[in-house]
JSON list of C-alpha atoms in Angstrom, two decimals:
[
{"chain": "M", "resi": 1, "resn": "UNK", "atom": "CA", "xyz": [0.00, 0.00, 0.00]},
{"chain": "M", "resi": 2, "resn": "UNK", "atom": "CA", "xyz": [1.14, 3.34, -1.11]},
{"chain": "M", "resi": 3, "resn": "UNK", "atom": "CA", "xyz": [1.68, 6.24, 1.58]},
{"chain": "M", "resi": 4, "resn": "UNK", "atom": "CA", "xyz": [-0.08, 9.06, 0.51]},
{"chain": "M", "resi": 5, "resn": "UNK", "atom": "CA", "xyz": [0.28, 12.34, 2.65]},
{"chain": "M", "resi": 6, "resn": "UNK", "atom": "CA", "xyz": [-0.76, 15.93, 1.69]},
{"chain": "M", "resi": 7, "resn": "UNK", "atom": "CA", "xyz": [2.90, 18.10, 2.29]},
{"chain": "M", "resi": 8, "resn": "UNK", "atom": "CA", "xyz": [1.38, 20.90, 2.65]},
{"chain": "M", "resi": 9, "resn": "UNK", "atom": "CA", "xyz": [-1.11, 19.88, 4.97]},
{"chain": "M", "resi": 10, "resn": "UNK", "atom": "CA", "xyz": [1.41, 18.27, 6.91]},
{"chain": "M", "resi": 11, "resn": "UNK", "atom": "CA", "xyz": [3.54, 21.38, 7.31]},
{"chain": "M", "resi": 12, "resn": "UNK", "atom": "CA", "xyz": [0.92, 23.76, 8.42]},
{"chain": "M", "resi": 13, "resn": "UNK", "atom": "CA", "xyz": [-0.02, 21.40, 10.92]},
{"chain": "M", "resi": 14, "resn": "UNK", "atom": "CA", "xyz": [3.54, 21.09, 11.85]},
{"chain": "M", "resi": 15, "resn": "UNK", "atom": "CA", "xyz": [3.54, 24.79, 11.99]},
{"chain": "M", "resi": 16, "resn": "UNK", "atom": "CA", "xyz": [0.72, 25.39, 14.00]},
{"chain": "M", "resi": 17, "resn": "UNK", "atom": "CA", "xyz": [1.98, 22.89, 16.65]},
{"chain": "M", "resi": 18, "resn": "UNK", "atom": "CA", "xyz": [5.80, 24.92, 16.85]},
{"chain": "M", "resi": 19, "resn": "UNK", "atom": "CA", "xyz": [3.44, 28.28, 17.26]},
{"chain": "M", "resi": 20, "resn": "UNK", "atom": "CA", "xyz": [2.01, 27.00, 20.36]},
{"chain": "M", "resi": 21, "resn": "UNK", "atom": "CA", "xyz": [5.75, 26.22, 21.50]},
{"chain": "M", "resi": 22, "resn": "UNK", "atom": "CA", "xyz": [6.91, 29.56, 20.17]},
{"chain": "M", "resi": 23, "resn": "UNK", "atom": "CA", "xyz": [4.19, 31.17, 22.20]},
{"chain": "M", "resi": 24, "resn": "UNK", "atom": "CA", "xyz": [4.36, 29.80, 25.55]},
{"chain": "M", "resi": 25, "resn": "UNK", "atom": "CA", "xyz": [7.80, 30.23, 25.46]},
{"chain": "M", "resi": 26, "resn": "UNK", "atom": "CA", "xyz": [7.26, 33.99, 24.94]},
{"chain": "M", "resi": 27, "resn": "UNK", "atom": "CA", "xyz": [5.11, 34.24, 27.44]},
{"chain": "M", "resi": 28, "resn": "UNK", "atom": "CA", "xyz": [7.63, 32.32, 30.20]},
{"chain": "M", "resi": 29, "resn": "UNK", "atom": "CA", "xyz": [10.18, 34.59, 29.07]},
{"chain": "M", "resi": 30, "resn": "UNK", "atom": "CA", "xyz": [28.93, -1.77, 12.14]},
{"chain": "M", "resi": 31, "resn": "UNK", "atom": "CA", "xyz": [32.41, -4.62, 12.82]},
{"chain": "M", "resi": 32, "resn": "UNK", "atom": "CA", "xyz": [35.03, -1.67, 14.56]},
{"chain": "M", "resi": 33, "resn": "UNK", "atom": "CA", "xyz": [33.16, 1.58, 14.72]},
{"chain": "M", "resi": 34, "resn": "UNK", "atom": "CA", "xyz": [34.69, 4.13, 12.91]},
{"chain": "M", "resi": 35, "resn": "UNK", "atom": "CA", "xyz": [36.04, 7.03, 15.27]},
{"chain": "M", "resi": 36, "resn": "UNK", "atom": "CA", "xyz": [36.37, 10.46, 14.61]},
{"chain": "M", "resi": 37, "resn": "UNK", "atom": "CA", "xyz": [38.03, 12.28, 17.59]},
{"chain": "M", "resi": 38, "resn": "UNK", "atom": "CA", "xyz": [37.15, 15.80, 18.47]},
{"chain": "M", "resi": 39, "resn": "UNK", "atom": "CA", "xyz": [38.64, 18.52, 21.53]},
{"chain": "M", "resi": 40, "resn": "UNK", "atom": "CA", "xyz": [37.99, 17.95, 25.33]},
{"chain": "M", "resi": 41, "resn": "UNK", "atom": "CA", "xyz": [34.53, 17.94, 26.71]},
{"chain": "M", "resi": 42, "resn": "UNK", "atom": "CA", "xyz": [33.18, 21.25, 27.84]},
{"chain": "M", "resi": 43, "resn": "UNK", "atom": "CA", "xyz": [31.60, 21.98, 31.50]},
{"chain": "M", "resi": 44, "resn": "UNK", "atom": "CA", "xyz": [27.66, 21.47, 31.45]},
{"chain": "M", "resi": 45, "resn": "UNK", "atom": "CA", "xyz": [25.30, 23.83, 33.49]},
{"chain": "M", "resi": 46, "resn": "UNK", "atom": "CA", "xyz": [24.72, 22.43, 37.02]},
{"chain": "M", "resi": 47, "resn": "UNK", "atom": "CA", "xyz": [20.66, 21.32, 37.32]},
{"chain": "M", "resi": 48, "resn": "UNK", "atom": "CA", "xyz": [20.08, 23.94, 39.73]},
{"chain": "M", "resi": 49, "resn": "UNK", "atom": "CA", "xyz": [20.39, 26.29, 37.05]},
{"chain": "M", "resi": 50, "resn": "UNK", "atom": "CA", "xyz": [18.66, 24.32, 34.17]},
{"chain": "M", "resi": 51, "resn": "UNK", "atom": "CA", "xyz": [16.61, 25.75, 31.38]},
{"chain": "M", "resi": 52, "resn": "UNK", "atom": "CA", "xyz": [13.27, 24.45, 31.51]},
{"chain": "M", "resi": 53, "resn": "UNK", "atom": "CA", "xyz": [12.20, 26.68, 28.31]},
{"chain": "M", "resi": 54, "resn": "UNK", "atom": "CA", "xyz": [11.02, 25.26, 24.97]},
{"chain": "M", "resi": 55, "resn": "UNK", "atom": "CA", "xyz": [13.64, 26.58, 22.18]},
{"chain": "M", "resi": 56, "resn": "UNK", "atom": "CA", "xyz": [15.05, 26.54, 19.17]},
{"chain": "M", "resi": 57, "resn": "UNK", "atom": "CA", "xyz": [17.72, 23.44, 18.28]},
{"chain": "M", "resi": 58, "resn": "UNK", "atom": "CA", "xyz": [21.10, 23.68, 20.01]},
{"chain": "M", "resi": 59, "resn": "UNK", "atom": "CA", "xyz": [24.61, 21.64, 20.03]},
{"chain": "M", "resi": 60, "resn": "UNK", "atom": "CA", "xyz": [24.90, 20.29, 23.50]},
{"chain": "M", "resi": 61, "resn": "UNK", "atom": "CA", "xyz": [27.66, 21.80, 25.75]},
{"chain": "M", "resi": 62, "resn": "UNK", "atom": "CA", "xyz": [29.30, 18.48, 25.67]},
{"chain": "M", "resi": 63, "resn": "UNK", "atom": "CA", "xyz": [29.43, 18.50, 21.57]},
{"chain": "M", "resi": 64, "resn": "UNK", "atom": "CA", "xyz": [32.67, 19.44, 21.75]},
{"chain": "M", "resi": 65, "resn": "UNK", "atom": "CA", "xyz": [34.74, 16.01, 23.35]},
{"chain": "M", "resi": 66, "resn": "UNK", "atom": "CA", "xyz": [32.65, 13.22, 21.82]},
{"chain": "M", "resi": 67, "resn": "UNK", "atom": "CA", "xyz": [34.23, 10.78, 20.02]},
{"chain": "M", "resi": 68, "resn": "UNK", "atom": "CA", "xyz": [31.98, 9.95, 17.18]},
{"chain": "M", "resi": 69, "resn": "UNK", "atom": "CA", "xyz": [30.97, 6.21, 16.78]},
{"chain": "M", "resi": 70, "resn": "UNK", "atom": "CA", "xyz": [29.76, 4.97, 13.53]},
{"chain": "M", "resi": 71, "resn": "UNK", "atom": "CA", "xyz": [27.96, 2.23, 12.79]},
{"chain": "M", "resi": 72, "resn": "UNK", "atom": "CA", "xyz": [25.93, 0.71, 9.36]},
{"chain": "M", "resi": 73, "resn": "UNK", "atom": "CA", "xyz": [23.14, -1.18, 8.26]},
{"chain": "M", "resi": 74, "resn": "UNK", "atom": "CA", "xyz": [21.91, -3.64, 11.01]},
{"chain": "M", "resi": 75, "resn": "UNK", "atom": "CA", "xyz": [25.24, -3.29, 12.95]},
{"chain": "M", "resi": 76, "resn": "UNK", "atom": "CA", "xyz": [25.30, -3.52, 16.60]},
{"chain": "M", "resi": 77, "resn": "UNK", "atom": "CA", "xyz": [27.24, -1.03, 18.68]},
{"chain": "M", "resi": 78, "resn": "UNK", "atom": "CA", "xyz": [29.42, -3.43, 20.98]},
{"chain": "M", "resi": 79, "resn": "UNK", "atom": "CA", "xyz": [28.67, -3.69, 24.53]},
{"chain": "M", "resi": 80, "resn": "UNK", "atom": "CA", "xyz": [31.85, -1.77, 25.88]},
{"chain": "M", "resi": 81, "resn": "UNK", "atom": "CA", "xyz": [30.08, 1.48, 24.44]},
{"chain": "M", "resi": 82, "resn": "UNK", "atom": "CA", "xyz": [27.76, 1.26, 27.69]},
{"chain": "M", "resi": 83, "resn": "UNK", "atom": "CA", "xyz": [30.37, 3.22, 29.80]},
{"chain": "M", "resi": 84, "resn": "UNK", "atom": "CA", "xyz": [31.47, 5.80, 27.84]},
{"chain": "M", "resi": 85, "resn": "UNK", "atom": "CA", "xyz": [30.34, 9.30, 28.80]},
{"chain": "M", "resi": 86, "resn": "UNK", "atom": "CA", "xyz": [29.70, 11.19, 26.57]},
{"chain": "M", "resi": 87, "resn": "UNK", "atom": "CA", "xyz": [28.44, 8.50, 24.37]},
{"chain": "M", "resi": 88, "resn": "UNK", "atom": "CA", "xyz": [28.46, 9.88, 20.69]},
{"chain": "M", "resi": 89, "resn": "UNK", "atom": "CA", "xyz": [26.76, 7.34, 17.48]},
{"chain": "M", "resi": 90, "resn": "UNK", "atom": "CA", "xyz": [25.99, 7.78, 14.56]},
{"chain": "M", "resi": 91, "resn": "UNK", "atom": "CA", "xyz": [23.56, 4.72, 12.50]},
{"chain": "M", "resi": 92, "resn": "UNK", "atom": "CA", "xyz": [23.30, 4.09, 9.19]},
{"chain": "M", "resi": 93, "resn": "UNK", "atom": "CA", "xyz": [19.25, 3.16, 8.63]},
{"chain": "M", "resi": 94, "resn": "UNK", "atom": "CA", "xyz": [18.39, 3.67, 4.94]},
{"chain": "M", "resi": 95, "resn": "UNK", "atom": "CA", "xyz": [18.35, -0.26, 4.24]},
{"chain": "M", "resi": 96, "resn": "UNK", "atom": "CA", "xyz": [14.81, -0.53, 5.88]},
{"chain": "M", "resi": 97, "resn": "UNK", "atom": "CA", "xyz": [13.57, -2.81, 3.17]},
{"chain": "M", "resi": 98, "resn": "UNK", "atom": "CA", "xyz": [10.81, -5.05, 3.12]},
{"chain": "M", "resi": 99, "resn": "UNK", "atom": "CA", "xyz": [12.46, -7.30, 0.45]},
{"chain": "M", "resi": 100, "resn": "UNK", "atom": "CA", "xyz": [15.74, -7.76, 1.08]},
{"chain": "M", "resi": 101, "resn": "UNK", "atom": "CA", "xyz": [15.48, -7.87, 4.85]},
{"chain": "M", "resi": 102, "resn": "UNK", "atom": "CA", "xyz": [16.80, -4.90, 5.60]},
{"chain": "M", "resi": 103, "resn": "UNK", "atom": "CA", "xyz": [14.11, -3.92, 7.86]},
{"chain": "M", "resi": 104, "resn": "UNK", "atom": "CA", "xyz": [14.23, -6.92, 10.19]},
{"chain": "M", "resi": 105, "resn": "UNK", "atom": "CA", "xyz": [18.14, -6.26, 10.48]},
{"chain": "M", "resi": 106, "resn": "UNK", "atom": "CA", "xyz": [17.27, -2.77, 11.67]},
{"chain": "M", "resi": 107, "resn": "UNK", "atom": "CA", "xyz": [14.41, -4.27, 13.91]},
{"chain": "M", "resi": 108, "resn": "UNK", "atom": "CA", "xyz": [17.40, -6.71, 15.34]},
{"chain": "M", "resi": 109, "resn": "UNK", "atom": "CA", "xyz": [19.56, -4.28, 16.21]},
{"chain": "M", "resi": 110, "resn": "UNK", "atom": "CA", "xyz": [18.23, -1.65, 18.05]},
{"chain": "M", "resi": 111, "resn": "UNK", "atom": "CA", "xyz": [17.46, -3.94, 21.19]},
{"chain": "M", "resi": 112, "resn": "UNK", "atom": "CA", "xyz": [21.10, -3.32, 21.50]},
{"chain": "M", "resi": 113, "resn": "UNK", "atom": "CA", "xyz": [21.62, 0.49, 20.47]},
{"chain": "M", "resi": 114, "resn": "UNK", "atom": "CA", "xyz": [18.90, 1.35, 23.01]},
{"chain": "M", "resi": 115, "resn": "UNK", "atom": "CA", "xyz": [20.50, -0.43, 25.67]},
{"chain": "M", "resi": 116, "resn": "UNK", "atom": "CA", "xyz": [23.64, 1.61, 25.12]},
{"chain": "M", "resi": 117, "resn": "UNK", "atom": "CA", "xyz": [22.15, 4.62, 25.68]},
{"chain": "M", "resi": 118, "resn": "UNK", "atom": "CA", "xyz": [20.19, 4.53, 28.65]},
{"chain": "M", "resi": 119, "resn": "UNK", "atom": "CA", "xyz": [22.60, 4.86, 30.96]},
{"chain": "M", "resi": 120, "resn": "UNK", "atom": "CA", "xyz": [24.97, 7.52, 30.02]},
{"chain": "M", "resi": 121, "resn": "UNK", "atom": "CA", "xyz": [24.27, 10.74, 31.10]},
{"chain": "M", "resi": 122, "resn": "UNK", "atom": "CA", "xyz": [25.46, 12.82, 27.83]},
{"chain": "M", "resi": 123, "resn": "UNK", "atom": "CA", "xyz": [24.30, 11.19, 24.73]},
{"chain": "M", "resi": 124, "resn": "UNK", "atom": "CA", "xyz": [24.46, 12.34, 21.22]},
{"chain": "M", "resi": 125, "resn": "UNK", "atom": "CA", "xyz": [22.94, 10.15, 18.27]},
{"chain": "M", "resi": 126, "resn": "UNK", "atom": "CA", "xyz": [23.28, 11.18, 14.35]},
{"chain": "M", "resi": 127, "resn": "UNK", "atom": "CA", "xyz": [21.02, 8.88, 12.16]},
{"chain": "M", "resi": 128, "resn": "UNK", "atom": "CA", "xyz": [20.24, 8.33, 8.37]},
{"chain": "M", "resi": 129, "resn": "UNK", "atom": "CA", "xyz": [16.29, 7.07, 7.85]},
{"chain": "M", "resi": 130, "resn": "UNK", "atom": "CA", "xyz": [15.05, 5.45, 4.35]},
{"chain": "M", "resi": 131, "resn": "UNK", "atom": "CA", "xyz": [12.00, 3.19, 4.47]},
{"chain": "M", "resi": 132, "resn": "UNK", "atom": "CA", "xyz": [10.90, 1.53, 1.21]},
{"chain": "M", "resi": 133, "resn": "UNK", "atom": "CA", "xyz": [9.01, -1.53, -0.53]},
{"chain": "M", "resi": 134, "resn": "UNK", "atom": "CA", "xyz": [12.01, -1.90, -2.34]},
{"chain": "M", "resi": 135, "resn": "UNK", "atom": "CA", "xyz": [15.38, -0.69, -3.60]},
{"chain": "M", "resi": 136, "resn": "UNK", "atom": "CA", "xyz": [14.93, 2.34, -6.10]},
{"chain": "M", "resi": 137, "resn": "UNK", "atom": "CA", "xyz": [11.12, 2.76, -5.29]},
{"chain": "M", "resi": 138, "resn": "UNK", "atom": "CA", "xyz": [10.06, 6.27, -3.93]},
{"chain": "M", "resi": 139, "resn": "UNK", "atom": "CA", "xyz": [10.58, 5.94, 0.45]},
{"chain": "M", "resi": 140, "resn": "UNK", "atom": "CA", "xyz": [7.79, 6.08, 2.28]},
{"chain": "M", "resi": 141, "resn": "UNK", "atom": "CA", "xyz": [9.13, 8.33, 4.67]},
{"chain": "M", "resi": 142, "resn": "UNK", "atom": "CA", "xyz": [12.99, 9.39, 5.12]},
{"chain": "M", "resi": 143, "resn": "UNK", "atom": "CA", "xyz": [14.97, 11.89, 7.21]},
{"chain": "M", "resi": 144, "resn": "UNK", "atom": "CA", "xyz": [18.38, 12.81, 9.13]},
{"chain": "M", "resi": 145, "resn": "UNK", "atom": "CA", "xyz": [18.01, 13.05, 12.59]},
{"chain": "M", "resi": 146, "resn": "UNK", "atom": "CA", "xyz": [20.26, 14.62, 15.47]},
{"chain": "M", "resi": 147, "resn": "UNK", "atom": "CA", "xyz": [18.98, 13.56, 18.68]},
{"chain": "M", "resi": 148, "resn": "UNK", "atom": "CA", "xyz": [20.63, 14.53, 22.09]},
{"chain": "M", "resi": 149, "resn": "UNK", "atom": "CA", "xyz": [20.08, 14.54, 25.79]},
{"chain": "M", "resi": 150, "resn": "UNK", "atom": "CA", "xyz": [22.38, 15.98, 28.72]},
{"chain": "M", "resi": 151, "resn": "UNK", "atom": "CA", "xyz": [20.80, 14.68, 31.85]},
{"chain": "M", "resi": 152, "resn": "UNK", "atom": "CA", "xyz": [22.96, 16.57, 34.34]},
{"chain": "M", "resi": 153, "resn": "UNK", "atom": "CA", "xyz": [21.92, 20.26, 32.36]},
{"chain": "M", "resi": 154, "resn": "UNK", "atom": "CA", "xyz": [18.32, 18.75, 32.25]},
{"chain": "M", "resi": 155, "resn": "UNK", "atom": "CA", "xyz": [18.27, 19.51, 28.56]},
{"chain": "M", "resi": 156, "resn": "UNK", "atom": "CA", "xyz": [17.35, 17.51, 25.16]},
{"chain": "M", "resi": 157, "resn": "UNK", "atom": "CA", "xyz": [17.03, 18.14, 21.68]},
{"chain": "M", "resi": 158, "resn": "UNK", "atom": "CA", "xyz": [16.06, 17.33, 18.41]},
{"chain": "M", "resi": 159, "resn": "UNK", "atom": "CA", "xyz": [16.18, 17.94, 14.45]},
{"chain": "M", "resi": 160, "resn": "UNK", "atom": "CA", "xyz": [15.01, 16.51, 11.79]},
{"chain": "M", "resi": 161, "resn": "UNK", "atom": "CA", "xyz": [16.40, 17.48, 8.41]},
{"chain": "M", "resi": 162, "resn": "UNK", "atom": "CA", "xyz": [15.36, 16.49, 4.91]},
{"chain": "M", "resi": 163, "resn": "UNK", "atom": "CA", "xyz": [12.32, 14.79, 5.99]},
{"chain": "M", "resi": 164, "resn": "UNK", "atom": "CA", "xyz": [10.30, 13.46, 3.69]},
{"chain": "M", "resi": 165, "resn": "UNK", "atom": "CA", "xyz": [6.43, 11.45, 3.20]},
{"chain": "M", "resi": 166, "resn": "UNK", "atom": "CA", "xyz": [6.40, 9.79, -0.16]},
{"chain": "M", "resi": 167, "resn": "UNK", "atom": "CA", "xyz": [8.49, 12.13, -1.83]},
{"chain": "M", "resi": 168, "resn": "UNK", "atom": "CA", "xyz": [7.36, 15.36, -0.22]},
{"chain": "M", "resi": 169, "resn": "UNK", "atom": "CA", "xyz": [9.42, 17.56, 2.25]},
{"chain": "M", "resi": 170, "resn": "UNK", "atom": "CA", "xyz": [7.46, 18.39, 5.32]},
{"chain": "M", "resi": 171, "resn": "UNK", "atom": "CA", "xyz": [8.45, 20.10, 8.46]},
{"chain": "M", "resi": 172, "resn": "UNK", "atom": "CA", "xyz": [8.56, 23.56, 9.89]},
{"chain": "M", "resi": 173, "resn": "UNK", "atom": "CA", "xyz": [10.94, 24.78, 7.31]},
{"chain": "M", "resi": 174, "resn": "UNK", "atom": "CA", "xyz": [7.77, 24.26, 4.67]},
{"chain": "M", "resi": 175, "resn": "UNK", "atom": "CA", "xyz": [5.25, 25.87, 6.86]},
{"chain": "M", "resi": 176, "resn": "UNK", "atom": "CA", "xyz": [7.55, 28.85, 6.97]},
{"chain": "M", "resi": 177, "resn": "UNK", "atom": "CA", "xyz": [7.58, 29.09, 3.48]},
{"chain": "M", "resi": 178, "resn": "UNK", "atom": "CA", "xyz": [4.28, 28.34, 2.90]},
{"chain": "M", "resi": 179, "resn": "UNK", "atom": "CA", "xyz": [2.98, 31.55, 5.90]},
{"chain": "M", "resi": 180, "resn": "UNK", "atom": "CA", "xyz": [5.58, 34.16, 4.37]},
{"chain": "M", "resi": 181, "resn": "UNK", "atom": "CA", "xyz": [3.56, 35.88, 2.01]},
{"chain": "M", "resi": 182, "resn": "UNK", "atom": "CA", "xyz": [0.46, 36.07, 3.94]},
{"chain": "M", "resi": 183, "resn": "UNK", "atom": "CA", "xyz": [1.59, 35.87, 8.00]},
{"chain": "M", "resi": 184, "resn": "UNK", "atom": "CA", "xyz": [5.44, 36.86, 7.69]},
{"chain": "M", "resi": 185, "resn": "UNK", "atom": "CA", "xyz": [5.31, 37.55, 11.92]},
{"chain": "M", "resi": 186, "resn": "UNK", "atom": "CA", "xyz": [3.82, 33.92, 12.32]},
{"chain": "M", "resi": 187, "resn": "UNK", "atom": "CA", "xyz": [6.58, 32.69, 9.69]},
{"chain": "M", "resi": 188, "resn": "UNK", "atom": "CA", "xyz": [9.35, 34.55, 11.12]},
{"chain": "M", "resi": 189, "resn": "UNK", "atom": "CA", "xyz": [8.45, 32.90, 14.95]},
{"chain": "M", "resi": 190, "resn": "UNK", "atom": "CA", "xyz": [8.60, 29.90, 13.38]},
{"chain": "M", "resi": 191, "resn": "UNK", "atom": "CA", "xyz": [11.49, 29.48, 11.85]},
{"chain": "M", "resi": 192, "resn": "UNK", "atom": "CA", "xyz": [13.63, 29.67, 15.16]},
{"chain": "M", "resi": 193, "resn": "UNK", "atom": "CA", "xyz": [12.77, 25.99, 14.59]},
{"chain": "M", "resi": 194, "resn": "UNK", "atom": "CA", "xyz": [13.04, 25.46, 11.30]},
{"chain": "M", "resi": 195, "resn": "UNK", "atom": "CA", "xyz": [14.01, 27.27, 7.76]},
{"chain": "M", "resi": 196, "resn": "UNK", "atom": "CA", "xyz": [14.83, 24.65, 5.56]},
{"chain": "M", "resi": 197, "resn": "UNK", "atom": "CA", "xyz": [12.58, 22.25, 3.42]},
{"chain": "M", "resi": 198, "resn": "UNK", "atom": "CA", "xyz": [11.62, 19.22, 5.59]},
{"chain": "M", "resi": 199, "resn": "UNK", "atom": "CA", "xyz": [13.57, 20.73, 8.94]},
{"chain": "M", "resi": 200, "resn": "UNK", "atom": "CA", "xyz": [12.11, 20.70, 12.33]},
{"chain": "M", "resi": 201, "resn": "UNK", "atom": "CA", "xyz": [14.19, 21.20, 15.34]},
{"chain": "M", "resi": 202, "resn": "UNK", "atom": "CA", "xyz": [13.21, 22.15, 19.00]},
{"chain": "M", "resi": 203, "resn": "UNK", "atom": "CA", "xyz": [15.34, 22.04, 22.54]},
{"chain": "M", "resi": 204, "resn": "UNK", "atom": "CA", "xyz": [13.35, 20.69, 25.68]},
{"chain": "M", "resi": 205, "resn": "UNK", "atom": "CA", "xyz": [13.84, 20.41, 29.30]},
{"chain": "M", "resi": 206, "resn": "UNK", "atom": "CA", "xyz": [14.26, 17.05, 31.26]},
{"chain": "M", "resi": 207, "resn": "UNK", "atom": "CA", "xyz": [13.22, 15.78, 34.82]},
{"chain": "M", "resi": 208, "resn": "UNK", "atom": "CA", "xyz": [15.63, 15.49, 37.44]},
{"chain": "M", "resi": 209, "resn": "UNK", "atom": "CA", "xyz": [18.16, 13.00, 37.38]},
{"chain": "M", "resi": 210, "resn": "UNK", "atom": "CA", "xyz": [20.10, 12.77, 40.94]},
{"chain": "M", "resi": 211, "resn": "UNK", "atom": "CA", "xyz": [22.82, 10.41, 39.45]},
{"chain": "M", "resi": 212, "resn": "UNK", "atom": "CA", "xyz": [23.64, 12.93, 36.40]},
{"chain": "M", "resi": 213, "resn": "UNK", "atom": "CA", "xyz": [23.42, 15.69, 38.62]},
{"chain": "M", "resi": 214, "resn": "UNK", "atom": "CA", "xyz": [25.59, 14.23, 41.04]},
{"chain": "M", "resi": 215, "resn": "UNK", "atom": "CA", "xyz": [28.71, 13.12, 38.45]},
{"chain": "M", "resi": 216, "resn": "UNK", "atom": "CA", "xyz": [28.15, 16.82, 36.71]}
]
């Protein structure tokens, strides 16, 4: 069965949602993982003084001193990864094919990337979506995703880039285009969280975590 979604539906709804978030805001005020190796880790903000506003996308404080793990299709990040802090991955996922099974090596793996993340307290994921029928056909939905969380700053965030439903971009970055002409103040609040075709991206607070807080 063939996904059929209206884009521009899609991104005014996606719009209207991120003008809600805009305005309370306002008013509150793969085998051996390929490593990449970037500068020391930077101080996060103590919980005490955590931001408990809803903003635009941000690199995480702790951006800076991860050591980026990379992993492909249906590869499973080896256990040792559990203690590292940060804990940086990036997944290839475009091979989520009904066909070839591609999708039920994705569905295999991911028991285990979960359970890598849960317990560090600075994570950082980069990810590649494609879901199809088949190889070659149009996906049924795809995206890049950045995903983080920094449990001692009590922060999160997200963005999704080059999203797209059957072929069609859809995310904030269309509803901002689509509200210019006629509502350029409601397009220019929203694209804090998104300018680009198919982009979304938001930061969020997080509850208390005594351990996080605790190991800073």
């Amino acid at each position: 069965m063939r996904l059929r979604v209206s884009a521009a539906g899609c991104a005014l709804a996606l719009g209207a949602s991120a003008a809600l978030l805009t305005s309370s805001a306002a008013v509150a005020a793969p085998s051996k993982p390929v490593v990449r190796e970037s500068p020391a880790r930077q101080p996060t903000r103590s919980a005490e003084v955590a931001d408990t506003s809803v903003g635009p996308f941000t690199e995480p404080g702790f951006a800076a001193g991860c050591t980026w793990h990379e992993f492909g299709e249906g590869e499973q990040p080896p256990w040792w990864l559990t203690f590292a802090d940060p804990l940086c991955v990036e997944y290839s996922k475009r091979d989520i094919t009904i066909d070839d099974g591609g999708a039920l090596r994705f569905l295999v793996a991911e028991p285990s990337r979960f359970a890598i993340a849960m317990v560090t307290c600075h994570y950082y994921q980069k990810d590649h979506w494609s879901v199809q029928s088949t190889h070659g056909a149009t996906p049924w939905v795809a995206w890049d995703g950045q995903y983080w969380w920094d449990k001692a700053a009590r922060r999160a965030g997200a963005r999704l880039t080059n999203f797209r439903v059957d072929g069609h971009t859809v995310g904030i970055g269309d509803a901002v285009t689509a509200l210019e002409p006629d509502f350029p103040d409601v397009a220019r609040a929203l694209s804090d969280y998104g300018q680009a075709a198919g982009e979304t991206g938001l930061t969020v607070s997080l509850p208390y975590d005594l351990r996080c807080a605790l190991a800073g």
